[in-house]
PDB file of C-alpha atoms in Angstrom:
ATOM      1  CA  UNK A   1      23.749  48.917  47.959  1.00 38.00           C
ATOM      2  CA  UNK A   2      23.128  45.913  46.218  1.00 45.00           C
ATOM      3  CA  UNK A   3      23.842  42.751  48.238  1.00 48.00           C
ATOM      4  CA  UNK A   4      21.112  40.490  46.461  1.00 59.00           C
ATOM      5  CA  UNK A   5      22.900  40.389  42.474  1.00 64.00           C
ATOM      6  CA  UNK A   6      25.551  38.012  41.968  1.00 66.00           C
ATOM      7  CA  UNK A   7      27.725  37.678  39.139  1.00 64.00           C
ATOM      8  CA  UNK A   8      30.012  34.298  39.310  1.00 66.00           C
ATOM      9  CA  UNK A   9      32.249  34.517  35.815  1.00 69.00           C
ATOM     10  CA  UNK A  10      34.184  30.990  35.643  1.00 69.00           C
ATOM     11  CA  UNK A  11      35.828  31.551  32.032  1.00 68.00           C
ATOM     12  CA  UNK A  12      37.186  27.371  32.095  1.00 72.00           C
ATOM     13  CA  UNK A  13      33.434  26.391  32.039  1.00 84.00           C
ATOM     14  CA  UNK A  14      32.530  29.658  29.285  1.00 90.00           C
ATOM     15  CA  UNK A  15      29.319  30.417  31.598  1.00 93.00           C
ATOM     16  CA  UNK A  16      28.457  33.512  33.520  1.00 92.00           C
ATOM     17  CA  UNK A  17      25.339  33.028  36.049  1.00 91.00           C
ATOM     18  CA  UNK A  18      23.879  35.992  37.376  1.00 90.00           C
ATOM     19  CA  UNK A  19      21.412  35.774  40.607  1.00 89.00           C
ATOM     20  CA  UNK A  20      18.822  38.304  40.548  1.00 89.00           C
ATOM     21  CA  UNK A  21      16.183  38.550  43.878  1.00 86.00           C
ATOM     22  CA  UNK A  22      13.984  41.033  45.455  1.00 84.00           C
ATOM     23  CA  UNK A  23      12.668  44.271  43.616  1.00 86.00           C
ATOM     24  CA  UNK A  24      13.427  45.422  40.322  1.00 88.00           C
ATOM     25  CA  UNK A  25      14.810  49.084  40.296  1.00 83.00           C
ATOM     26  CA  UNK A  26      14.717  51.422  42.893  1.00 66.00           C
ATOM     27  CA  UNK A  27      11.797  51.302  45.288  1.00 53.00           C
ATOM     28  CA  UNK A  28      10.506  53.911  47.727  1.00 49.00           C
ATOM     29  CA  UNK A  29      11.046  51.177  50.522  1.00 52.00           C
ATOM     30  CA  UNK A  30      12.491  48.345  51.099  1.00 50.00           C
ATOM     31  CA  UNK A  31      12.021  45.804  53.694  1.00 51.00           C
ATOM     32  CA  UNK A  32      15.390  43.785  52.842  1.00 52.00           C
ATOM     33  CA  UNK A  33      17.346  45.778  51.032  1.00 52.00           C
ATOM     34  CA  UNK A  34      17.155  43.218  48.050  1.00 54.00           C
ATOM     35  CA  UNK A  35      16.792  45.846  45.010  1.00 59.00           C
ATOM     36  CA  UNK A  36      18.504  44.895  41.660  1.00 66.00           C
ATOM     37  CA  UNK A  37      18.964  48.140  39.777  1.00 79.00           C
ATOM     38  CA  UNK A  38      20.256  48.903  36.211  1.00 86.00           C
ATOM     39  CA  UNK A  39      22.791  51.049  37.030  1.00 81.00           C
ATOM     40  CA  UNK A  40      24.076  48.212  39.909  1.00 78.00           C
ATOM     41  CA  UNK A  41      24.293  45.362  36.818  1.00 85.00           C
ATOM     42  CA  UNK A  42      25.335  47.239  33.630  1.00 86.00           C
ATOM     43  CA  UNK A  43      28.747  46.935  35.317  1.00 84.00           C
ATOM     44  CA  UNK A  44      28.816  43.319  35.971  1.00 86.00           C
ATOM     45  CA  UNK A  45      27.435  43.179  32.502  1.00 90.00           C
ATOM     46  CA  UNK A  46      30.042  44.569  30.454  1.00 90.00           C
ATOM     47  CA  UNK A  47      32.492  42.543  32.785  1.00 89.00           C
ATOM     48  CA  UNK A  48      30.257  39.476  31.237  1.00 91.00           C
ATOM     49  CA  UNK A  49      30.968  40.773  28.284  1.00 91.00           C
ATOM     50  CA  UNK A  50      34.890  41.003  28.309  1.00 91.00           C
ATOM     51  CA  UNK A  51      35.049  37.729  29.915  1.00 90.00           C
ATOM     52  CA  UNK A  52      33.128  36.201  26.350  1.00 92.00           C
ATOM     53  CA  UNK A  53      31.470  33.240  27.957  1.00 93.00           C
ATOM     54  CA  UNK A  54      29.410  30.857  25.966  1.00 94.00           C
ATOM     55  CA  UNK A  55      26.477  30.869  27.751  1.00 95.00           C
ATOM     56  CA  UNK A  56      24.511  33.443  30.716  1.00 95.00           C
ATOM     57  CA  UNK A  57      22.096  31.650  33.275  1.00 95.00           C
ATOM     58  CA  UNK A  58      20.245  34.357  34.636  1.00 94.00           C
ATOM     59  CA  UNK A  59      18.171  33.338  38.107  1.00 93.00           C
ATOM     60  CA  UNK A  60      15.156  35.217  38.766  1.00 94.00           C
ATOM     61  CA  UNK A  61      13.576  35.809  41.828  1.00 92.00           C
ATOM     62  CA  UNK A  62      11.570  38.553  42.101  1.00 91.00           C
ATOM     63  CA  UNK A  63       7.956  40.202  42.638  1.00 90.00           C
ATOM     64  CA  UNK A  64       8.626  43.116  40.080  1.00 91.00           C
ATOM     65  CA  UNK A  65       9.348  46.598  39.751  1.00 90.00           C
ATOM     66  CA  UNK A  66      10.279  49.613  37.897  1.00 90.00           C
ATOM     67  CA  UNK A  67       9.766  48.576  34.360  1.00 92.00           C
ATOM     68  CA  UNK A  68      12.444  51.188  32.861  1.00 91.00           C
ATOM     69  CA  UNK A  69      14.880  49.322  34.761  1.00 91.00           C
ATOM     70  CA  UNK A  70      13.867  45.828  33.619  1.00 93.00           C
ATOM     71  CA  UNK A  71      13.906  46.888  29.785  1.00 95.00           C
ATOM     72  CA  UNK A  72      17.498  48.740  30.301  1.00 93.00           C
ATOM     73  CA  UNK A  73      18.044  44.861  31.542  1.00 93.00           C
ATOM     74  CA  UNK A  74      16.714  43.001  29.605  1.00 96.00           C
ATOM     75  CA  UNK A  75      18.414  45.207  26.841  1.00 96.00           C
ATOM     76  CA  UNK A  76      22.044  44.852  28.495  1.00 94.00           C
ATOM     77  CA  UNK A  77      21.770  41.172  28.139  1.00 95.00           C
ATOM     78  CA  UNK A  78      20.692  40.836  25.129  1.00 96.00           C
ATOM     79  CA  UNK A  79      23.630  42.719  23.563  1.00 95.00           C
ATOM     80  CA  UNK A  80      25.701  40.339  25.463  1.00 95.00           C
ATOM     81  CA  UNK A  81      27.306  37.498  22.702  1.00 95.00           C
ATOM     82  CA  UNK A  82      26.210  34.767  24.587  1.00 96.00           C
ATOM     83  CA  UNK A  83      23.473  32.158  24.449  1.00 97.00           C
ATOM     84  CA  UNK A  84      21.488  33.554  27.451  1.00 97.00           C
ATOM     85  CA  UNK A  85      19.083  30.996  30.055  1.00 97.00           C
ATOM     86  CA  UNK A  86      16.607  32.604  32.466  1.00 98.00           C
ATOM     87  CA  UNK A  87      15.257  30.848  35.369  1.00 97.00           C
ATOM     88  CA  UNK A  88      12.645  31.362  37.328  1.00 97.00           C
ATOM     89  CA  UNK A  89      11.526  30.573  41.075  1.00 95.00           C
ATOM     90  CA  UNK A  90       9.491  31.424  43.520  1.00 94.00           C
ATOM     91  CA  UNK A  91       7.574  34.034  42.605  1.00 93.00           C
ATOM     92  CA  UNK A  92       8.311  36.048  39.462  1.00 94.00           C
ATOM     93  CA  UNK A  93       5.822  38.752  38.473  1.00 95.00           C
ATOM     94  CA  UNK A  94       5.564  42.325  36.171  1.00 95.00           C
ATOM     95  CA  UNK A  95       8.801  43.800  35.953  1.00 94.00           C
ATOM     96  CA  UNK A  96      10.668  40.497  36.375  1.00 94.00           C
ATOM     97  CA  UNK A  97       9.149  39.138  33.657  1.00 97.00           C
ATOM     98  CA  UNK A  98      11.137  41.546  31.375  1.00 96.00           C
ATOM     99  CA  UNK A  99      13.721  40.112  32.295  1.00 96.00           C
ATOM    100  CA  UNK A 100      12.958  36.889  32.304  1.00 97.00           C
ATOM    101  CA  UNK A 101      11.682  37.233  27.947  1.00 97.00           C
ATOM    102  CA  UNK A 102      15.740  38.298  27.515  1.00 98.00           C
ATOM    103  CA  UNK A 103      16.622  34.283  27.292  1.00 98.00           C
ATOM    104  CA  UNK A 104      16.984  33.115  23.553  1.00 98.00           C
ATOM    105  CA  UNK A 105      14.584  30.570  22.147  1.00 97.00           C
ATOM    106  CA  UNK A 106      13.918  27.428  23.804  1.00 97.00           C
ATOM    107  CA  UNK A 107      16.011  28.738  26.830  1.00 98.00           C
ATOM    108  CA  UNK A 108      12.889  30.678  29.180  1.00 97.00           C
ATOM    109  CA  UNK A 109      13.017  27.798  32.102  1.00 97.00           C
ATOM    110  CA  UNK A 110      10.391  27.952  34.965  1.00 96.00           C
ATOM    111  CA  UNK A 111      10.581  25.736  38.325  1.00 95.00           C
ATOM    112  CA  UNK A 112       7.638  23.615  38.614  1.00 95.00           C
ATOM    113  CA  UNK A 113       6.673  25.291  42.278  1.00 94.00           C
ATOM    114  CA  UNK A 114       7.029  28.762  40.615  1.00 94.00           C
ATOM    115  CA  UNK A 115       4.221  31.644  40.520  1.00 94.00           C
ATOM    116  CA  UNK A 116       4.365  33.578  36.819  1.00 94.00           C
ATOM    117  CA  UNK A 117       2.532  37.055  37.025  1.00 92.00           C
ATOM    118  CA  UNK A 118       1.976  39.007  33.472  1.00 91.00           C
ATOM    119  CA  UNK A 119       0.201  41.901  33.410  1.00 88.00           C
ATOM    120  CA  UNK A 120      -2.745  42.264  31.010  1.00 83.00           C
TER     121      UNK A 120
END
């Protein structure tokens, strides 16, 4: 169950957003239930796809995860033919910062009150 992603598709605009929060993949627990999964978005992805916006904004909210998942991600939306924006708030760290390299150039946006985690 995956009650954290959501995909809002408004084709008169030509821009998909997709709102991504909690853990990245499948985790052994889960205090909230907020787990965004590869298998849970390649779905809404390819309905991205069909619906051929112009533009992605991808939110990102999220300590991390299973990095298999995040590349498979990060790999679905970069096959999309759109000009894709991340976003990032709160606190966005390991896995999610897969995700969050997926923007094109010039289009990797942080909030000023956000937390960025890389590993070394």
């Amino acid at each position: 169950m995956v009650n954290n992603v959501k995909i809002n598709i408004d084709n008169s605009a030509g821009v998909a957003t997709i709102d991504i929060e909690g853990v990245i993949g499948t985790p052994s627990y889960s205090e909230d239930d907020k787990v965004a999964t590869y298998n849970a978005l390649k779905g809404k992805i390819a309905e991205i796809g069909k619906a051929n916006p112009r533009k992605v904004v991808v939110n990102i909210r999220s300590t991390g995860g299973d990095v298999n998942d995040a590349l498979l991600i990060y790999d679905a939306l970069q096959g999309l033919d759109a000009r894709i924006t991340t976003r990032c708030y709160g606190y966005t760290a390991s896995a999610a910062t897969i995700i969050a390299q997926a923007a094109n150039e010039g289009c990797r946006e942080i909030s000023t009150n956000a937390m960025y985690l890389i590993h070394k």
